[in-house]
Coordinates of C-alpha atoms and ligand atoms in Angstrom, one line a residue:
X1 CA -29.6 7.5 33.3
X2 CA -26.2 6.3 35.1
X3 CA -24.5 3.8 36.9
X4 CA -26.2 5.6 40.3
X5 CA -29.5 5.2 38.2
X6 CA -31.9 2.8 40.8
X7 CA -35.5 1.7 39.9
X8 CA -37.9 1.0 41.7
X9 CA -41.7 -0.3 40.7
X10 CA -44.5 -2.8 42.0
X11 CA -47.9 -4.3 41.8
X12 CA -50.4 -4.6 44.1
X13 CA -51.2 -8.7 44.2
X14 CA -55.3 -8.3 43.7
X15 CA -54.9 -10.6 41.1
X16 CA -52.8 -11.5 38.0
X17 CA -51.2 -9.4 35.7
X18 CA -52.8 -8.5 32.5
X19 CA -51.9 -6.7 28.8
X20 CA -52.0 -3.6 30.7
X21 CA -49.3 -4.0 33.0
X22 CA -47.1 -5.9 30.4
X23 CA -47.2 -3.0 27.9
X24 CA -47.2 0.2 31.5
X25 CA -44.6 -1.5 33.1
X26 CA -43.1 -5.4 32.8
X27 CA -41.3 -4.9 29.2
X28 CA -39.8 -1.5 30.5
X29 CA -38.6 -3.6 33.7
X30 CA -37.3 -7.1 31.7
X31 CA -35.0 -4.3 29.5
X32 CA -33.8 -2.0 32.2
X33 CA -32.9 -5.0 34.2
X34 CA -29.3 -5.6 32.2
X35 CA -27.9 -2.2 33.0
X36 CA -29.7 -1.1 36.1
X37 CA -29.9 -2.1 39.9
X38 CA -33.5 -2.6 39.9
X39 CA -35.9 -3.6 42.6
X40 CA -39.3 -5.1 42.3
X41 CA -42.2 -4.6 45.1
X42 CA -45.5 -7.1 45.8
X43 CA -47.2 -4.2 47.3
X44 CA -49.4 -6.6 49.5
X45 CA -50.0 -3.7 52.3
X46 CA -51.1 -1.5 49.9
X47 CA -53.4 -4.4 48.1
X48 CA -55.0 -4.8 51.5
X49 CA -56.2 -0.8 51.4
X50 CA -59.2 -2.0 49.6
X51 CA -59.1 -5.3 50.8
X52 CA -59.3 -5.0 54.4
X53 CA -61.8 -7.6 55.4
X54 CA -60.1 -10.3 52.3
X55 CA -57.0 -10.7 53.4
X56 CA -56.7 -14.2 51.7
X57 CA -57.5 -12.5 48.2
X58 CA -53.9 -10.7 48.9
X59 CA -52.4 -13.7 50.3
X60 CA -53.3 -16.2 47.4
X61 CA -52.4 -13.6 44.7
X62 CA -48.5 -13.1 45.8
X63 CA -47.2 -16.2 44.2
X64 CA -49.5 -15.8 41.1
X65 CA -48.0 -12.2 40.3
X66 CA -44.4 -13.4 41.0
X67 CA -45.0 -16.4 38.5
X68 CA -46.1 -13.4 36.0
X69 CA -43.3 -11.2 36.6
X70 CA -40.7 -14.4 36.2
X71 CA -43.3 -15.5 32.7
X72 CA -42.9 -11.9 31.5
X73 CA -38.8 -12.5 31.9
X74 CA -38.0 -10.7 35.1
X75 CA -34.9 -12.3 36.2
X76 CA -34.7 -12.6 40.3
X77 CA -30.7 -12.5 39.7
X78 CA -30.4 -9.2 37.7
X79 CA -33.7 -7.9 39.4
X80 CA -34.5 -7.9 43.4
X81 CA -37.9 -8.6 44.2
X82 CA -39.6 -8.6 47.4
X83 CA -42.5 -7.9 49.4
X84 CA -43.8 -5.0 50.8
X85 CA -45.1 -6.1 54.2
X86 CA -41.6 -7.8 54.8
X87 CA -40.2 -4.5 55.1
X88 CA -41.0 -2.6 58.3
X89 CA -39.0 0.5 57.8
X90 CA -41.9 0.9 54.7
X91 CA -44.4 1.8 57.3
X92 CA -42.3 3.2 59.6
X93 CA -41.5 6.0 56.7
X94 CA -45.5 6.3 55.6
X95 CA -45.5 6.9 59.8
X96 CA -43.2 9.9 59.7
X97 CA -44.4 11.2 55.7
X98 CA -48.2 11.1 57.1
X99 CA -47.0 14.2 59.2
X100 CA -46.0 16.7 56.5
X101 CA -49.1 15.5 54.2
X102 CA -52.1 17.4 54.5
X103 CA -55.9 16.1 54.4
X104 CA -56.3 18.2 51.7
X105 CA -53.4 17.3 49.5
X106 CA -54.3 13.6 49.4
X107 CA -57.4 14.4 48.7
X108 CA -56.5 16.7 45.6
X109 CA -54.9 13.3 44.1
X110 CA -56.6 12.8 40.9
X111 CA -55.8 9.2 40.7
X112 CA -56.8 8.4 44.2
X113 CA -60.3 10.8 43.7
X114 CA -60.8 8.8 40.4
X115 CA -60.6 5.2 42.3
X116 CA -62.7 6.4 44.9
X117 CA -65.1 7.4 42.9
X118 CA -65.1 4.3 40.6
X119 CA -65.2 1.9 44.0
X120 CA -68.2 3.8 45.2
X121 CA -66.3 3.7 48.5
X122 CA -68.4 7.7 50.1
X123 CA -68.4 7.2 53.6
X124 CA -66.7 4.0 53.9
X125 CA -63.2 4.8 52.6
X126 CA -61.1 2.9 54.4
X127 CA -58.1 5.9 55.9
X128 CA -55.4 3.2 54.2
X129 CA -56.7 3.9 50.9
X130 CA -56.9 8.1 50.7
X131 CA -52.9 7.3 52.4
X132 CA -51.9 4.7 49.9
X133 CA -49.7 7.7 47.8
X134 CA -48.1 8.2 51.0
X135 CA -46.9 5.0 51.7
X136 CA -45.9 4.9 47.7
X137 CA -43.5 7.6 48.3
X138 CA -42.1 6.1 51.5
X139 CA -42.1 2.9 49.3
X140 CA -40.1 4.5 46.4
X141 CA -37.4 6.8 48.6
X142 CA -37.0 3.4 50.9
X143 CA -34.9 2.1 48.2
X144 CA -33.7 5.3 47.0
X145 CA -34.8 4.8 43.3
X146 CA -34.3 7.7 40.6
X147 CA -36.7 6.2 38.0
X148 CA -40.4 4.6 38.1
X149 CA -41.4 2.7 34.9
X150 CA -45.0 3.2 35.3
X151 CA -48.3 3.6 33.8
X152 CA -49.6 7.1 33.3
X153 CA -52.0 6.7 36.0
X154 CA -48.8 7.1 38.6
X155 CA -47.9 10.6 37.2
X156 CA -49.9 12.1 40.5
X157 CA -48.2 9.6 42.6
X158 CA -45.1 10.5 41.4
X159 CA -45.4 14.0 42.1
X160 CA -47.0 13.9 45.5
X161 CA -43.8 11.5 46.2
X162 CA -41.4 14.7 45.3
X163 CA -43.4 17.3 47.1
X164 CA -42.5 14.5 49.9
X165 CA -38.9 14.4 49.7
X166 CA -38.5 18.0 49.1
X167 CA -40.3 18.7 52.3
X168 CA -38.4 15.8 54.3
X169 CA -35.1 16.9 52.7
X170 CA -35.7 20.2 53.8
X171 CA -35.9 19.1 57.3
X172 CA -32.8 17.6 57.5
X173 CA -29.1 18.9 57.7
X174 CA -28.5 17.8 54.9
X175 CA -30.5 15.8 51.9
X176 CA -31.2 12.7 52.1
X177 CA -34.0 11.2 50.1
X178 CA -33.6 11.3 45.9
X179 CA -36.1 12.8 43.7
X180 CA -37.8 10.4 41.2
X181 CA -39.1 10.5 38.1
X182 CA -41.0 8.4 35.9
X183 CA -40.8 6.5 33.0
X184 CA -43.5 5.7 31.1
X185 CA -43.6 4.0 28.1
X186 CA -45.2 4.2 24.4
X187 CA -48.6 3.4 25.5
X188 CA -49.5 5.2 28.3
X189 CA -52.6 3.2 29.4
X190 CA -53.9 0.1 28.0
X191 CA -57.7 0.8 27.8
X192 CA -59.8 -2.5 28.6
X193 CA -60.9 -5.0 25.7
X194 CA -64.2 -3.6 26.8
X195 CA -63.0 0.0 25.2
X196 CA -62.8 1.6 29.2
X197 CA -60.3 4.0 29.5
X198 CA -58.3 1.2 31.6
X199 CA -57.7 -2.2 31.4
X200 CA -57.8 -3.2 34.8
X201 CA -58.5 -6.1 37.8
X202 CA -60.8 -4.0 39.8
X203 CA -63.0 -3.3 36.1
X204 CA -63.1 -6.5 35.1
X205 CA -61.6 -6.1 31.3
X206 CA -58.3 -7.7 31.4
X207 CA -56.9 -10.0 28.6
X208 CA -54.3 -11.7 31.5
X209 CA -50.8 -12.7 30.5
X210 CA -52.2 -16.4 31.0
X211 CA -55.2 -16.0 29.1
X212 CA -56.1 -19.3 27.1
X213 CA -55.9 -19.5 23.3
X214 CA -59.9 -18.8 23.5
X215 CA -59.9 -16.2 25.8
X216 CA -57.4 -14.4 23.3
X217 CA -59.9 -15.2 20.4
X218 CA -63.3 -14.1 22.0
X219 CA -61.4 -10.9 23.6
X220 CA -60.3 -10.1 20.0
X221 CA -63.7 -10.8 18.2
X222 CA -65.5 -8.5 20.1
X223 CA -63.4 -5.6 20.3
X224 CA -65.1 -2.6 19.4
X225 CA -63.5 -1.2 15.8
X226 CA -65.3 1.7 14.3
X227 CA -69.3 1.3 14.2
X228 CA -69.4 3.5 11.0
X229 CA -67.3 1.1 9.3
X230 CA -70.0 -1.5 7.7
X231 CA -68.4 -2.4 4.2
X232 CA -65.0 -3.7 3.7
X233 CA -65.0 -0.7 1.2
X234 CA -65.9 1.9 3.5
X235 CA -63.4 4.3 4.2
X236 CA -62.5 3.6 8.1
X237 CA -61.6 5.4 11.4
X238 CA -58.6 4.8 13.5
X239 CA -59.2 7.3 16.4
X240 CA -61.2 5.4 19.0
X241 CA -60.7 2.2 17.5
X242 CA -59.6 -0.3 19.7
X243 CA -58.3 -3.1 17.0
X244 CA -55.5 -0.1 16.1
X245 CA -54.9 0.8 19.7
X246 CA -53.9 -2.6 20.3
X247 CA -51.9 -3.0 17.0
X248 CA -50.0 0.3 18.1
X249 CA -48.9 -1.5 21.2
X250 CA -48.2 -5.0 20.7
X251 CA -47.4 -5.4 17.0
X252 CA -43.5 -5.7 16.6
X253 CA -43.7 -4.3 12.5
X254 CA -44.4 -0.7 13.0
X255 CA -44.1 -0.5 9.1
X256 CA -46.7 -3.2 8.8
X257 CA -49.5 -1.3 11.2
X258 CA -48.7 2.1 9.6
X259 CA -49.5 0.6 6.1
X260 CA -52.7 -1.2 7.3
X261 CA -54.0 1.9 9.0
X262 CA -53.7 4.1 5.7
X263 CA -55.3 0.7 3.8
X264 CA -58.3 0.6 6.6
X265 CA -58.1 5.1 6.5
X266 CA -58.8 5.4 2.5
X267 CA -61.5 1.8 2.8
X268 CA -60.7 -1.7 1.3
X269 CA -59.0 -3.3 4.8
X270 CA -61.9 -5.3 6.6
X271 CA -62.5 -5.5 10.6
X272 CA -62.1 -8.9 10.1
X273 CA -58.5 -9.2 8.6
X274 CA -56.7 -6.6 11.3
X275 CA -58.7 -8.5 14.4
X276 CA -56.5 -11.2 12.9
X277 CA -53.4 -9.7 12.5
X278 CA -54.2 -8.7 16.1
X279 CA -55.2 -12.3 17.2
X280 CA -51.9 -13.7 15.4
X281 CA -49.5 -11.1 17.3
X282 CA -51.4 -11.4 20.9
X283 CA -51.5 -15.2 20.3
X284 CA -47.8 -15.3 19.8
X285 CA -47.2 -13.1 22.4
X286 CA -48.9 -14.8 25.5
X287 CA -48.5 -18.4 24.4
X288 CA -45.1 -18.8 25.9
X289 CA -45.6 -16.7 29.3
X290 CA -48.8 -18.9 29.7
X291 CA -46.1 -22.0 29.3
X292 CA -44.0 -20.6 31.6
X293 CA -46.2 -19.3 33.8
X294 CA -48.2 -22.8 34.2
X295 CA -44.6 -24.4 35.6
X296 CA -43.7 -21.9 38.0
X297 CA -47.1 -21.4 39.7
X298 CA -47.0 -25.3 40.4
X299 CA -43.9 -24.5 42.8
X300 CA -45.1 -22.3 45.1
X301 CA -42.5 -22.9 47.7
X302 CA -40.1 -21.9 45.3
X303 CA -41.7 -18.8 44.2
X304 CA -42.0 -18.2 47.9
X305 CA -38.4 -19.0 48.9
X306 CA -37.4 -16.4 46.1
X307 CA -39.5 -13.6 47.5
X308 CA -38.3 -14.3 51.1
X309 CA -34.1 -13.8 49.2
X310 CA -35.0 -11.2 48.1
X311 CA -37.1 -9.3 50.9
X312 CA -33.8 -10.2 53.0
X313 CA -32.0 -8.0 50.6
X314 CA -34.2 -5.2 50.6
X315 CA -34.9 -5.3 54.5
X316 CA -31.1 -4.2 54.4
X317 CA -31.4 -1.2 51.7
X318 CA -34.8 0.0 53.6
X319 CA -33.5 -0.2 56.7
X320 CA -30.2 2.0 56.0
X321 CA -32.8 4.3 54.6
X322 CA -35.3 4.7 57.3
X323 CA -31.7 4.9 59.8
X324 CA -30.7 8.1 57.8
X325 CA -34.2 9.3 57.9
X326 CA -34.8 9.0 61.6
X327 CA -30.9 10.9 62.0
X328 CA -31.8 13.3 60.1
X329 CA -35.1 14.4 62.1
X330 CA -33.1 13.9 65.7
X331 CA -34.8 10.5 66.1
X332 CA -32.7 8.7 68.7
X333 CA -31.6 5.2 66.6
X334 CA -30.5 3.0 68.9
Ligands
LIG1 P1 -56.1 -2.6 40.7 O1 -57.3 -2.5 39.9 O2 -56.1 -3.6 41.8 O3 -55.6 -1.3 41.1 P2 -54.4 -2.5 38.4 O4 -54.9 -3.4 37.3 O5 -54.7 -1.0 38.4 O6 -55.0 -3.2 39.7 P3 -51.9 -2.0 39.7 O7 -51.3 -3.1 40.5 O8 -52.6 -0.9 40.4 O9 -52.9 -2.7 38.6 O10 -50.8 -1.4 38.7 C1 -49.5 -1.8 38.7 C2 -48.7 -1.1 37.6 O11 -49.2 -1.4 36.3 C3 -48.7 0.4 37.6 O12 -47.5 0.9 37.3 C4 -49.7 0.8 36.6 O13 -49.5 2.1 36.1 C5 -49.5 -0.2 35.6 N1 -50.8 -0.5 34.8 C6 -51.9 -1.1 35.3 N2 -52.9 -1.1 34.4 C7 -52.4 -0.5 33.3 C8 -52.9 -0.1 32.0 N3 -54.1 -0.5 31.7 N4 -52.1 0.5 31.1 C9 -50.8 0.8 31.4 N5 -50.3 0.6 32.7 C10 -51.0 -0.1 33.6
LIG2 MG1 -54.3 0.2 40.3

């Protein structure tokens, strides 16, 4: 990564930001922030792909993830965010992409066959939706970024977005769109307290970056662990066990998890004592976001007055984007 190094990653506001998000995405974006030019998107038009007929469920749940990004430490003066449907050249660039994307490659997408799947959408996918990778990429090249600190379920996305800019850049004199790659981080995907694959809004299994003290407790208490594992003595597994996966991604003492998964491997460490260590460290963590995040989300004008600073900014970068883009296909820009 260099000075030329621009990132660019967003949420979809369906509601607010969970564990899984923190560990995917926010902590990567709250550290890249001091040496990068990063850039931040509420991807409201993409929310509304599966939210066609409840628009207010996008609407309400803008301010609530921008009082989660600030909670989580994203810092509107090091990082620029702004929201999607502010942006016009964003669609205008899905409108020219959708022409060199076939039926059939969007339909190859793993991630998006996976989500339709899971939504039971069959004949009533809304078109938006099978697109939404599309209007990622356009999202993504708008602001020219070179990295994407995402979850592992945007791999596909990622690719389909280079197959994109090679194509594009191979219409034009000369290149003009950047390749991207992404970033993920040590945990790959949060599976859901529930033990699902993925914590996420649409299943239901979040542990939220504003969940109460209880919340955290009952969430930890019934975690599955391993069900072979009935005396404190028994010899224990770590594989599949949730407690552990959680440990691996939100303890801070590496050392300390190593040596309790050895202790809980050869039998003697009980469920009970590491769903305490767990509730200690997840406690610690989300107490002060929840703080934080209970000021901001009392001032929604000012969350909102942020968002609109920095839209302004990125109307400008998107715009000089989309300008090159059209040149480049012999689009008269006027
Ligand atoms: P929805 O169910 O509405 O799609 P979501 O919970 O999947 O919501 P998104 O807004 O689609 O959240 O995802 C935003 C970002 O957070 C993406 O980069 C994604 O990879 C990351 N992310 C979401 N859930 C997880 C998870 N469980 N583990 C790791 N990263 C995640
Ligand atoms: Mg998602």
């Amino acid at each position: 990564m260099n000075d030329q190094t621009i990132i660019l990653t967003g949420d979809r506001p369906t509601g607010p930001l969970h564990l899984g998000h923190f560990v995917g995405s926010l902590r990567q974006r709250v550290a890249l922030q001091h040496d990068y030019q990063q850039f931040v998107l509420i991807a409201d038009l993409q929310g509304l792909t599966d939210n066609g007929s409840n628009p207010q469920k996008i609407r309400d749940n803008i301010p609530e993830v921008l009082a989660d990004y600030l909670a989580a430490g994203i810092d509107p003066s090091l990082t620029t965010i702004c929201l999607q449907s502010a942006l016009p050249a964003l669609a205008e660039l899905t409108a020219l992409y959708m022409n060199i994307v076939t039926v059939a490659r969007v339909e190859r997408n793993p991630t998006v066959k996976n989500e339709i799947a899971q939504k039971g959408f069959a004949r009533s996918l809304p078109v938006g939706f099978l697109v939404y990778p599309i209007s990622q990429a356009a999202d993504i090249t708008a602001f020219k970024a070179s990295r994407v600190p995402v979850g592992d379920d945007q791999l596909p996305m990622i690719e389909q977005t280079n197959e994109i800019v090679h194509k594009m850049n191979s219409l034009f004199p000369e290149p003009v769109l950047r390749h991207c790659k992404a970033m993920l981080s040590d945990t790959g995907r949060l599976p859901g307290i529930d033990g699902n694959a993925k914590m996420s809004k649409s299943l239901g299994n979040t542990l939220l970056l504003s969940a109460s003290e209880e919340t955290i407790h009952r969430a930890v208490s019934a975690m599955y662990t391993d069900e072979k594992h009935l005396k404190v003595t028994d010899p224990g597994q770590i594989t599949g066990n949730m407690v552990f996966t959680y440990l691996d991604a939100f303890h801070t003492d590496k050392a300390k998890v190593a040596e309790m998964k050895a202790h809980y491997q050869r039998g003697g460490l009980g469920d009970r004592a590491c769903k305490n260590e767990l509730e200690t460290c997840l406690q610690e963590l989300i107490a002060p976001m929840r703080e934080r995040r209970a000021t901001y989300i009392q001032d929604k004008g000012m969350l909102m007055a942020l968002l609109k600073q920095g839209s302004e900014r990125a109307h400008d970068v998107t715009q000089r984007t989309l300008q090159e883009v059209k040149r480049g296909l012999g689009v008269p820009v006027f």
